[in-house]
XYZ file of C-alpha atoms in Angstrom:
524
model
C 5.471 -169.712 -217.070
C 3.915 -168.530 -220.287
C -0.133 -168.791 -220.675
C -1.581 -171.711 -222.796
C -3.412 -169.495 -225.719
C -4.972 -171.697 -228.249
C -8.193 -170.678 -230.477
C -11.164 -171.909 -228.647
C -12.676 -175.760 -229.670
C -16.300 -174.974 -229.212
C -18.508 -177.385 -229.206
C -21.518 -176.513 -231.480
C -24.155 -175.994 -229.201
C -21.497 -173.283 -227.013
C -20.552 -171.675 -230.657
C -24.014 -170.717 -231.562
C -25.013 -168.990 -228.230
C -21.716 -167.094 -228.966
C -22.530 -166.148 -232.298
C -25.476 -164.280 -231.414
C -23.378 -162.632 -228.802
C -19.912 -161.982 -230.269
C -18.995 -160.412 -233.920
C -16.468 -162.353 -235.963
C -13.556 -159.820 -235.055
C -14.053 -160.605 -232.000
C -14.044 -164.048 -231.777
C -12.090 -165.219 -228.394
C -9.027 -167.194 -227.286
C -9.010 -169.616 -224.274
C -6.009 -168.476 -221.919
C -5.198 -170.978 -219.085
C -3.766 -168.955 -216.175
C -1.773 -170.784 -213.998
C -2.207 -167.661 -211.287
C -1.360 -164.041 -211.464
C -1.637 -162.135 -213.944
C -4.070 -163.607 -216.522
C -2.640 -162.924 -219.517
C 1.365 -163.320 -218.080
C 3.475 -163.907 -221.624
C 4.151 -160.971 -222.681
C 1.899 -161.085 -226.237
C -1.062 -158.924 -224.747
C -0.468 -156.698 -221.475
C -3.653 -155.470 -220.016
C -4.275 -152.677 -217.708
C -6.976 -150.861 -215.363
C -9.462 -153.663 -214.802
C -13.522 -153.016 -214.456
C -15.471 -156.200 -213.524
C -18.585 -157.008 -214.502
C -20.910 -160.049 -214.040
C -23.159 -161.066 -216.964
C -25.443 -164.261 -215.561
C -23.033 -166.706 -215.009
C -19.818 -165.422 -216.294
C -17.260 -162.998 -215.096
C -16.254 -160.427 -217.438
C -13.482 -157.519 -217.347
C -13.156 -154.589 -219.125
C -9.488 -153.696 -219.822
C -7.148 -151.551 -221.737
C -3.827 -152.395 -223.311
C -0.367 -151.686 -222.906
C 1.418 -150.999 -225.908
C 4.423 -149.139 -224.791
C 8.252 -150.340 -225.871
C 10.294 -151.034 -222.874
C 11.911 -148.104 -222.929
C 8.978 -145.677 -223.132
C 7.424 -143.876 -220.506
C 4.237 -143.159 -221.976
C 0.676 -144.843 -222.124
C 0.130 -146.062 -225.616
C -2.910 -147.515 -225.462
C -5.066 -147.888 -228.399
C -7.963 -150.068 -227.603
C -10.041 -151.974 -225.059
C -9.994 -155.669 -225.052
C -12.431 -158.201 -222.302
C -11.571 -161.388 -220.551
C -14.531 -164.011 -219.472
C -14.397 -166.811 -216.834
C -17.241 -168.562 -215.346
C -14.723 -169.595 -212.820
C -11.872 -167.417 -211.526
C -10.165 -170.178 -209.516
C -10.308 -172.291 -212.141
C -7.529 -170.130 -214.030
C -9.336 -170.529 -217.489
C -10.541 -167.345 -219.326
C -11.610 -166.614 -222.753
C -9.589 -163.646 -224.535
C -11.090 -161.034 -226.624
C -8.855 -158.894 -228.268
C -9.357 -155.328 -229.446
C -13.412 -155.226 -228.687
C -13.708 -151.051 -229.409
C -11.333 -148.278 -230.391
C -12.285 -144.713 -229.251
C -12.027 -143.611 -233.082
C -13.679 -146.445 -234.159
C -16.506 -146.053 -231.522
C -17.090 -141.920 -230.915
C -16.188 -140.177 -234.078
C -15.979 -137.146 -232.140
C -13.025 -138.616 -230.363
C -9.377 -139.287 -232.048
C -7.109 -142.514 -231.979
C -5.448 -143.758 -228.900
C -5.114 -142.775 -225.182
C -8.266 -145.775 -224.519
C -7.791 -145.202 -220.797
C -10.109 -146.602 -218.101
C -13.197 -147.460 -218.781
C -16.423 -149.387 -217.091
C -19.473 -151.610 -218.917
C -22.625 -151.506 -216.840
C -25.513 -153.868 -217.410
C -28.510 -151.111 -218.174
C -31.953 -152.086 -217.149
C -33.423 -152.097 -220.683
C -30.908 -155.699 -221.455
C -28.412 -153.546 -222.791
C -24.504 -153.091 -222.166
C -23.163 -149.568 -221.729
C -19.849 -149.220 -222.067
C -18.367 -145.081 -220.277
C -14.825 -144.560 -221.697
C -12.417 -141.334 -221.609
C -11.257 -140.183 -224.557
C -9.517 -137.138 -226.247
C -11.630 -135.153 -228.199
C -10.291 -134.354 -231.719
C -11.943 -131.186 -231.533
C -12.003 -128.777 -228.188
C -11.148 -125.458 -227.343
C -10.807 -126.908 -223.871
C -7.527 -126.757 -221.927
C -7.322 -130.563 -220.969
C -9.643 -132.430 -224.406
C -10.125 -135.655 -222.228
C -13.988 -136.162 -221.963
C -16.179 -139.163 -220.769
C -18.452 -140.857 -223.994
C -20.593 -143.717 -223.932
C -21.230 -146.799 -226.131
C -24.031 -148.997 -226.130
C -23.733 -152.691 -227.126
C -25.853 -156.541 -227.095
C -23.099 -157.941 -225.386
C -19.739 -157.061 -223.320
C -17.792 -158.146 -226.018
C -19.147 -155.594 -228.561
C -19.595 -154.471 -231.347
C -20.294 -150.825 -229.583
C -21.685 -148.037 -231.074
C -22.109 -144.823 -229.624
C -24.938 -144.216 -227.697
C -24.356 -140.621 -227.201
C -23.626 -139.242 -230.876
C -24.119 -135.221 -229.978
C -20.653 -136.057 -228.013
C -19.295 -136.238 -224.261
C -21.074 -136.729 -221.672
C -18.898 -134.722 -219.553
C -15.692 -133.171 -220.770
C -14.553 -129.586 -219.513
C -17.471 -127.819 -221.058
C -20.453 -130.265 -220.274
C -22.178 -130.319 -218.405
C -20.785 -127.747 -215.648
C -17.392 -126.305 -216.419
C -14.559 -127.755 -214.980
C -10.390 -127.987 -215.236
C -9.884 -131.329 -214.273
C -8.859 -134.279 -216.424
C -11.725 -135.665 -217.383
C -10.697 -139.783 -216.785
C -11.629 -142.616 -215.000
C -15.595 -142.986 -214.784
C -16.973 -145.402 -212.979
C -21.479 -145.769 -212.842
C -24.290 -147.646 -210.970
C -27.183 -148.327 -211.419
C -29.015 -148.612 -208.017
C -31.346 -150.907 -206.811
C -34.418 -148.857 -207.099
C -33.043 -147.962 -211.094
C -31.592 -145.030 -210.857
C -28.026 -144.217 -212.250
C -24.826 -142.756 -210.654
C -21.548 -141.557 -212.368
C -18.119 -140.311 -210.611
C -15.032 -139.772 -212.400
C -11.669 -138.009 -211.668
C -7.718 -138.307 -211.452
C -4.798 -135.920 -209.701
C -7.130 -135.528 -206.547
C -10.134 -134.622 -208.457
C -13.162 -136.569 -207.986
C -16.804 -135.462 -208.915
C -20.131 -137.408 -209.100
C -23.268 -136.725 -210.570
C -26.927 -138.398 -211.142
C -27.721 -139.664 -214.748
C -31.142 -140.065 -216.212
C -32.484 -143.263 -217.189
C -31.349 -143.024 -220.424
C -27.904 -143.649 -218.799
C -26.169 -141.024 -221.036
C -28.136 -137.408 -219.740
C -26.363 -135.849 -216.929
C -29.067 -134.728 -213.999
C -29.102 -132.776 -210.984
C -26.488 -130.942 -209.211
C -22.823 -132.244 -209.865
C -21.121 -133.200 -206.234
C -17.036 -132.714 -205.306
C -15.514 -135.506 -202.964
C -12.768 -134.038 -200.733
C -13.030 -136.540 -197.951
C -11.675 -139.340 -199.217
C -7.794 -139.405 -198.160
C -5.383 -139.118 -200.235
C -7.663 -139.692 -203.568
C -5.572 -139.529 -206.415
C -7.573 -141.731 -209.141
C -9.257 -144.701 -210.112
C -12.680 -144.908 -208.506
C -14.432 -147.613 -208.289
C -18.315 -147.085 -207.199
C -19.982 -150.599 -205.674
C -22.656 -151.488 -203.327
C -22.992 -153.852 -200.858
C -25.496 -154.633 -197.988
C -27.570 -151.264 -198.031
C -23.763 -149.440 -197.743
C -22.050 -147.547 -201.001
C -18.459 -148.383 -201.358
C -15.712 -146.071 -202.941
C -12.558 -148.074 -203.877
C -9.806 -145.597 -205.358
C -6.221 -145.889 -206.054
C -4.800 -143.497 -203.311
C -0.990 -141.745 -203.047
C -0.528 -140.542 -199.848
C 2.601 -140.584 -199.104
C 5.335 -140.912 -196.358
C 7.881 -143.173 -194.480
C 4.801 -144.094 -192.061
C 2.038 -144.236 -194.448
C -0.011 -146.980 -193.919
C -0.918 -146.092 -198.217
C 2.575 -145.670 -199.927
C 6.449 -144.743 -198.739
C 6.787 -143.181 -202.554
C 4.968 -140.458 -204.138
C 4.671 -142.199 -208.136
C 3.068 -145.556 -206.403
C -0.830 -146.035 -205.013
C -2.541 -148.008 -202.875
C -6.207 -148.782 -202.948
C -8.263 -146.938 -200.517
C -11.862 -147.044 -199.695
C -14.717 -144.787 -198.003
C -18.007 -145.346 -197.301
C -21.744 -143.368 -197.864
C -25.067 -143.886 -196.642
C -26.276 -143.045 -199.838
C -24.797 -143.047 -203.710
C -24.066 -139.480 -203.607
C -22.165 -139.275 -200.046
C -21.163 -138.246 -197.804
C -18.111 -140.557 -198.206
C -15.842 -141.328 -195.161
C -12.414 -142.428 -195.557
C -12.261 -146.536 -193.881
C -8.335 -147.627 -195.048
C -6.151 -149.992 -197.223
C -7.038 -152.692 -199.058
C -4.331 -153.285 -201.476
C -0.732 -151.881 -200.747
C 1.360 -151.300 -203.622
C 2.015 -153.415 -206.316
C 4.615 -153.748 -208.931
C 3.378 -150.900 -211.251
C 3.373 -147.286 -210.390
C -0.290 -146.786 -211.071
C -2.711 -149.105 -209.204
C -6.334 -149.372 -210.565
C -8.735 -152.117 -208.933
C -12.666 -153.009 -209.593
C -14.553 -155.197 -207.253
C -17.597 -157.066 -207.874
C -19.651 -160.121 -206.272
C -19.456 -163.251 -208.465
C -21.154 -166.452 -207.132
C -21.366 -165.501 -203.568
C -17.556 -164.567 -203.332
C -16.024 -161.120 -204.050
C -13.356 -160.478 -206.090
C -10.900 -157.572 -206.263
C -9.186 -157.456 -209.747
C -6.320 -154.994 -209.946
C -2.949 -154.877 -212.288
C 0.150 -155.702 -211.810
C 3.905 -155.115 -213.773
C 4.240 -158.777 -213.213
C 4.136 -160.280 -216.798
C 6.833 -161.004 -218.878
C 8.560 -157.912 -219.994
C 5.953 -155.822 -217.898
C 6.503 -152.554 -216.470
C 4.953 -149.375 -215.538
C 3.754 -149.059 -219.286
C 3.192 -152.570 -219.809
C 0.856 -153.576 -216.988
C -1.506 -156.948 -217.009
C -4.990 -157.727 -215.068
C -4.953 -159.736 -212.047
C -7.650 -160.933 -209.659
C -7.581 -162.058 -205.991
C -10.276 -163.057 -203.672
C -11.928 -160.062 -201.400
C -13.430 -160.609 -198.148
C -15.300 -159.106 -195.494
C -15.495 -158.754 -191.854
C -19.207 -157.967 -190.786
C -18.867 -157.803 -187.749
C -18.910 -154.001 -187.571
C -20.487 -151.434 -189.225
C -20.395 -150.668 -191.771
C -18.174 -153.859 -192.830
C -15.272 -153.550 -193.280
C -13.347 -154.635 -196.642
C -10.165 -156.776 -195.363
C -6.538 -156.409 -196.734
C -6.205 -158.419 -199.915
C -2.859 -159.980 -199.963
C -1.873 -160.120 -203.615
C -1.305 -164.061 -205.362
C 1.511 -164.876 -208.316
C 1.422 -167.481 -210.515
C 3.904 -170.235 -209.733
C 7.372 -170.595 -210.992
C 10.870 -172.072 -211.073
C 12.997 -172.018 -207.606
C 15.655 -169.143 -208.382
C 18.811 -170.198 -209.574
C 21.338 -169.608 -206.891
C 23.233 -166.736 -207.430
C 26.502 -164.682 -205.629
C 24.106 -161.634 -205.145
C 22.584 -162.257 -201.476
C 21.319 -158.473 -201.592
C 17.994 -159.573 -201.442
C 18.553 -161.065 -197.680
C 19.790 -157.107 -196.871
C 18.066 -154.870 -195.022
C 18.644 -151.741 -196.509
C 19.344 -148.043 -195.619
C 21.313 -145.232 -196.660
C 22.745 -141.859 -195.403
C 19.323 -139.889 -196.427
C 16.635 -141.840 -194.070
C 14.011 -141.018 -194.484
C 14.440 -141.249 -198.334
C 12.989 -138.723 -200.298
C 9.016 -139.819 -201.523
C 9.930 -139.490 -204.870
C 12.217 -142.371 -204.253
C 12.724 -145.551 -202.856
C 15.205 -147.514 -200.752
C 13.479 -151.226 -201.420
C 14.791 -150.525 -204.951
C 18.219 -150.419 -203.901
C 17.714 -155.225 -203.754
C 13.911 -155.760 -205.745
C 16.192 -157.398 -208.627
C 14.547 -154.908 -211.006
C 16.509 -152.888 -213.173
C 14.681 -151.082 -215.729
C 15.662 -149.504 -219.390
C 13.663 -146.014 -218.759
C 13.477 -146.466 -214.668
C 10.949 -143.789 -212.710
C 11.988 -142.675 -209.762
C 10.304 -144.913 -206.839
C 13.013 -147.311 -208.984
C 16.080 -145.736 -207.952
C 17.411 -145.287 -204.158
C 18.283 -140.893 -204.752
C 19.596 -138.056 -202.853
C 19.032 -135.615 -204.904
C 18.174 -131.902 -202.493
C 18.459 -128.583 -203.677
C 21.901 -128.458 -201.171
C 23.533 -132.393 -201.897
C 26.073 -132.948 -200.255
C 30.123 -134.262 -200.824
C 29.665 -137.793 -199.728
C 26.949 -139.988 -199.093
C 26.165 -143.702 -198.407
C 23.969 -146.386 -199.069
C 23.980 -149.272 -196.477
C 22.750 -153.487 -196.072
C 22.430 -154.684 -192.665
C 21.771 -158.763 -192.653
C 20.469 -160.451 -190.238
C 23.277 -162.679 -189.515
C 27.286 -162.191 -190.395
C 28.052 -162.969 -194.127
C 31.290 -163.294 -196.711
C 31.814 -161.096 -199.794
C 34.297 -160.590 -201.960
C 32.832 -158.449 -204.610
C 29.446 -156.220 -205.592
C 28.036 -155.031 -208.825
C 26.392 -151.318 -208.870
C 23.951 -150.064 -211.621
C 24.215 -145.643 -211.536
C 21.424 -143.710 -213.281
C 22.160 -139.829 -213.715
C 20.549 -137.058 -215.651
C 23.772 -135.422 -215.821
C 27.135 -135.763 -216.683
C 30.789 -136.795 -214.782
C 31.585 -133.567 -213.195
C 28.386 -131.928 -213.112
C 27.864 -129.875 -210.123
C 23.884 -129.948 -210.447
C 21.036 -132.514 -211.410
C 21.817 -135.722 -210.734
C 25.447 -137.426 -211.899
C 27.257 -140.470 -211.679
C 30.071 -140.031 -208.253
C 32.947 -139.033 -208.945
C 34.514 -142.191 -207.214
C 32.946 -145.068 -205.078
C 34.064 -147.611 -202.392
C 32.793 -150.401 -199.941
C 33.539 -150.479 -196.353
C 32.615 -152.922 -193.848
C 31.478 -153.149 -189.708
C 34.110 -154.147 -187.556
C 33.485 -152.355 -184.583
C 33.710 -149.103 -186.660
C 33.754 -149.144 -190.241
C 37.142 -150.222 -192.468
C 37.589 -150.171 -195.905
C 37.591 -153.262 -197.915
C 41.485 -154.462 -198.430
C 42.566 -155.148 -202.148
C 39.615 -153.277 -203.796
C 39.735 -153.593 -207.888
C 37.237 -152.113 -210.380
C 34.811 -149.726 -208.653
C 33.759 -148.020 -212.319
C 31.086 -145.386 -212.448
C 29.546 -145.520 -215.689
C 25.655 -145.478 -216.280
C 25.746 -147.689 -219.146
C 25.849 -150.719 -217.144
C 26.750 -152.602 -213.997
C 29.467 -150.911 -212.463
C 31.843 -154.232 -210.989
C 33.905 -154.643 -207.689
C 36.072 -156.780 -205.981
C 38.101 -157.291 -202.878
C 39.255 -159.374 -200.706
C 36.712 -161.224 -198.502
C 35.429 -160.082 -195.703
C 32.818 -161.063 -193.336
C 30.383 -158.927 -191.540
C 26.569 -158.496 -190.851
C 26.405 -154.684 -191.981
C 28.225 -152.958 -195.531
C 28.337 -149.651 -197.052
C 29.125 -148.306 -200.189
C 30.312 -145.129 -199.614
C 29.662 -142.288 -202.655
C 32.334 -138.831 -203.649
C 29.730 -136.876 -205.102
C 30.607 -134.993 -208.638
C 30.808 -131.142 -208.310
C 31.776 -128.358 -210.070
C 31.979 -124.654 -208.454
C 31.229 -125.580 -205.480
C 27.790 -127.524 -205.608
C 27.269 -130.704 -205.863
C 25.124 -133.268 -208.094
C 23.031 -135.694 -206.312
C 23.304 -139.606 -206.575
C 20.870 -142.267 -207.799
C 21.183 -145.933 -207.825
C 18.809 -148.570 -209.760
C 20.349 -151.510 -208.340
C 23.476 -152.651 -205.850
C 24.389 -156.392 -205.707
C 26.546 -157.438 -203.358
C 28.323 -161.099 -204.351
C 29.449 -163.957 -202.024
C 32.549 -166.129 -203.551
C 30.033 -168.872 -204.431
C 26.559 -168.970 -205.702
C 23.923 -170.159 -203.243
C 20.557 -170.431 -202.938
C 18.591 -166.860 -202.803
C 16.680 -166.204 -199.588
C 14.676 -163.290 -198.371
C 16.023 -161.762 -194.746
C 13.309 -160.423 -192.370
C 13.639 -156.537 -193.681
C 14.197 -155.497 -190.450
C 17.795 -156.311 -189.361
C 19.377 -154.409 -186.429
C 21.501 -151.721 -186.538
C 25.348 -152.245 -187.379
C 26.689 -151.486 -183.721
C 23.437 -153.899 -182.294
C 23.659 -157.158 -181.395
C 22.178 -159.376 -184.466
């Protein structure tokens, strides 16, 4: 379902308290979101959310994807704002491209408009603490943290901070971290707070009331767990709150099973500065890689935006804004933030399809799978033109070995007659390192034991496509497809797989299975 974007028809009372708020450039479109995410057609993908409430309406902060669907990169030129006065009412206002770092800090060069926060000041004013690449720095990593000043969220900024960064790898204490993802306060008795970090890194520090001069001692946050990026600083009730996108990693994580996704985290501190105590989840992983959230109060409810690869076209370059109610349990202290179960906009029933993977429960001959990977890729329905590797079901080890498998277990007996495979390899056929397509492939089924599949045909392994099989049907509650891995000299590559459909002789209706069917040799 595409959004409803249409230029705005003020009326002329609404367009001049606008006018005295908004430039022409930056005049906004009304988007009608129907759910999750916000802006969902494709046209503008928007990325690493910071809420922000302004009287009576809603704002967020966000970047912008611009990456091709092939690229692996985050091209991100500028910062663009949505409004609501209403988040369940699904209708926003749009403002495209409010600031550009080169346009803003002419210290700083085009692109890389990462993260960034606006925070009401107490003097009526906006300020708006961005990273951005210096254009000029002998330092090692030039990402550095500026700030713009503005009348209004939606701009126009200038920089309030001309001299330069406010903290970068020189100022104000030397550091070699990246220099990304601020997030400020300013406290209820006025004063001002600033942390930033990213790659387990995260440092804080008191600002002036100026909101741009750096003072006192500059703290380091180690007991958050597994902190990788993204904080978000908040207060609630007398307690300070640390949201963070966290990458701790494991088959029994309660954060993430693969080492590119996040979670978001939280810890708590009596007071801005810590000390900060790790408290849990509150967002498992989405459907990007990175996961960046901001929470704020709005009307007596919270709300927890984050972003999603949920649009049309989106991926881990192409990510878009979405916001879900955040609640509370306070009946402990200090209260506790509970799970926020992510929301999608509603669509059409799937067509039914042969490919009843997604009812599979699946495994392979390497559980645990490496963290770099990820089995639930093996049936998510996602195949990607440049996939990372929590897309891919892998094996690859420093020692692979000749053979391995890759395994559905449903929770009931089904037919098949046929499967489709999608290989990815860094490698070529043959290669005896890396990882390569196999050097042959087939299905076998549980029968007591497992068989082969009778009359097998096709069984390609190419990467530049679906790889197609078929054979006669059979009916069974577990399969296998069963890998010769390519070698030369006596080592062998390892094996990756983006996606393995497994096709029924007619099309049905698709249905989820429980994820958690038994064994093969179990009763079902």
């Amino acid at each position: 379902m595409r959004n409803d974007l249409a230029p705005v028809a003020w009326s002329a009372g609404l367009a001049c308290a606008l006018a005295t708020l908004t430039p022409a450039a930056a005049q906004p479109v009304a988007v009608h979101a129907a759910g999750n995410p916000i802006l969902a057609d494709g046209r503008y993908y928007s990325t690493d959310p910071a809420p922000v409430v302004v009287g009576d309406t809603l704002w967020i902060l966000a970047g912008r994807d611009e990456a091709p669907a092939d690229v692996n990169d985050f091209i991100m030129d500028e910062w663009q704002a949505l409004s609501t006065r209403d988040p369940a009412s699904g209708d926003w206002l749009h403002y495209p491209a409010i600031a550009r770092p080169e346009a803003v800090f002419h210290w700083a060069e085009p692109g890389r408009a990462y993260a960034g926060q606006i925070v009401p000041g107490r003097d009526g004013k906006f300020y708006l603490y961005a990273p951005v690449l210096q254009a000029k720095s002998d330092a090692k990593d030039r990402f550095a943290i500026g700030v713009a000043v503005a009348d209004s969220p939606a701009g126009p900024w200038t920089d309030a901070h001309p001299a330069g960064p406010i903290v970068s790898q020189t100022t104000p204490v030397a550091n070699d971290i990246q220099n990304i993802d601020p997030t400020a306060i300013v406290d209820d008795d006025g004063r001002v707070y600033l942390y930033w970090g990213t790659f387990g890194q995260l440092r804080g520090i008191e600002l002036a009331a100026d909101m741009v001069t750096p003072k006192g001692p500059e703290v380091k946050v180690d007991s958050l767990d597994g902190f990788f990026e993204a904080p978000w600083l908040m207060k609630r009730k007398g307690v300070y709150y640390m949201l963070y996108a966290g990458n701790r990693a494991g088959p029994r994580s309660d954060c993430t099973p693969a080492v590119y996704h996040a979670c978001i985290a939280y810890g708590t501190a009596p007071s801005p500065l810590g000390p900060w105590t790790y408290r849990g989840v509150i967002l498992r992983p989405v459907s990007s890689t990175t996961s960046h959230a901001g929470a704020v109060e709005f009307k007596g409810q919270w709300w927890l935006a984050y972003h999603t690869a949920d649009a049309a076209g989106g991926g881990h370059f192409r990510r878009s804004v979405a916001i879900d109610r955040m609640d509370w349990d306070d009946s402990v202290s200090p209260p506790v933030i509970l799970p926020v179960t992510p929301t999608k906009r509603p669509g059409p029933p799937p067509a039914p399809t042969r490919n009843i993977a997604a009812m599979a429960t699946p495994t392979a001959s390497n559980a645990p799978v490496p963290v770099q990977y990820w089995i639930k890729a093996l049936n998510d329905g996602l195949v990607r033109d440049a996939p990372l590797p929590p897309d891919l079901w892998g094996s690859w080890t420093p020692h692979n070995p000749a053979s391995q498998w890759i395994e559905y277990r449903f929770d009931r007996p089904v037919t098949l007659n046929g499967a489709r495979i999608r290989f990815w390899a860094d490698q070529p056929a043959g290669a005896g390192v890396g990882v390569a397509p196999p050097k042959a492939w087939r299905m076998e089924y549980w029968d007591g034991g497992w068989k082969p599949v009778r009359a097998p045909k096709g069984f390609g392994t190419g990467v530049d496509g679906f790889q197609s099989a078929t054979f006669a049907a059979v009916t069974a509650r577990c399969v296998r497809a069963v890998f010769d891995a390519s070698g030369a000299q006596g080592t062998h590559a390892g094996l990756a797989v983006q996606e393995w459909e497994v096709l029924a002789p007619t099309a049905q209706a698709p249905r989820a299975g429980s994820g958690s069917a038994p064994a093969c040799d179990a009763q079902p």
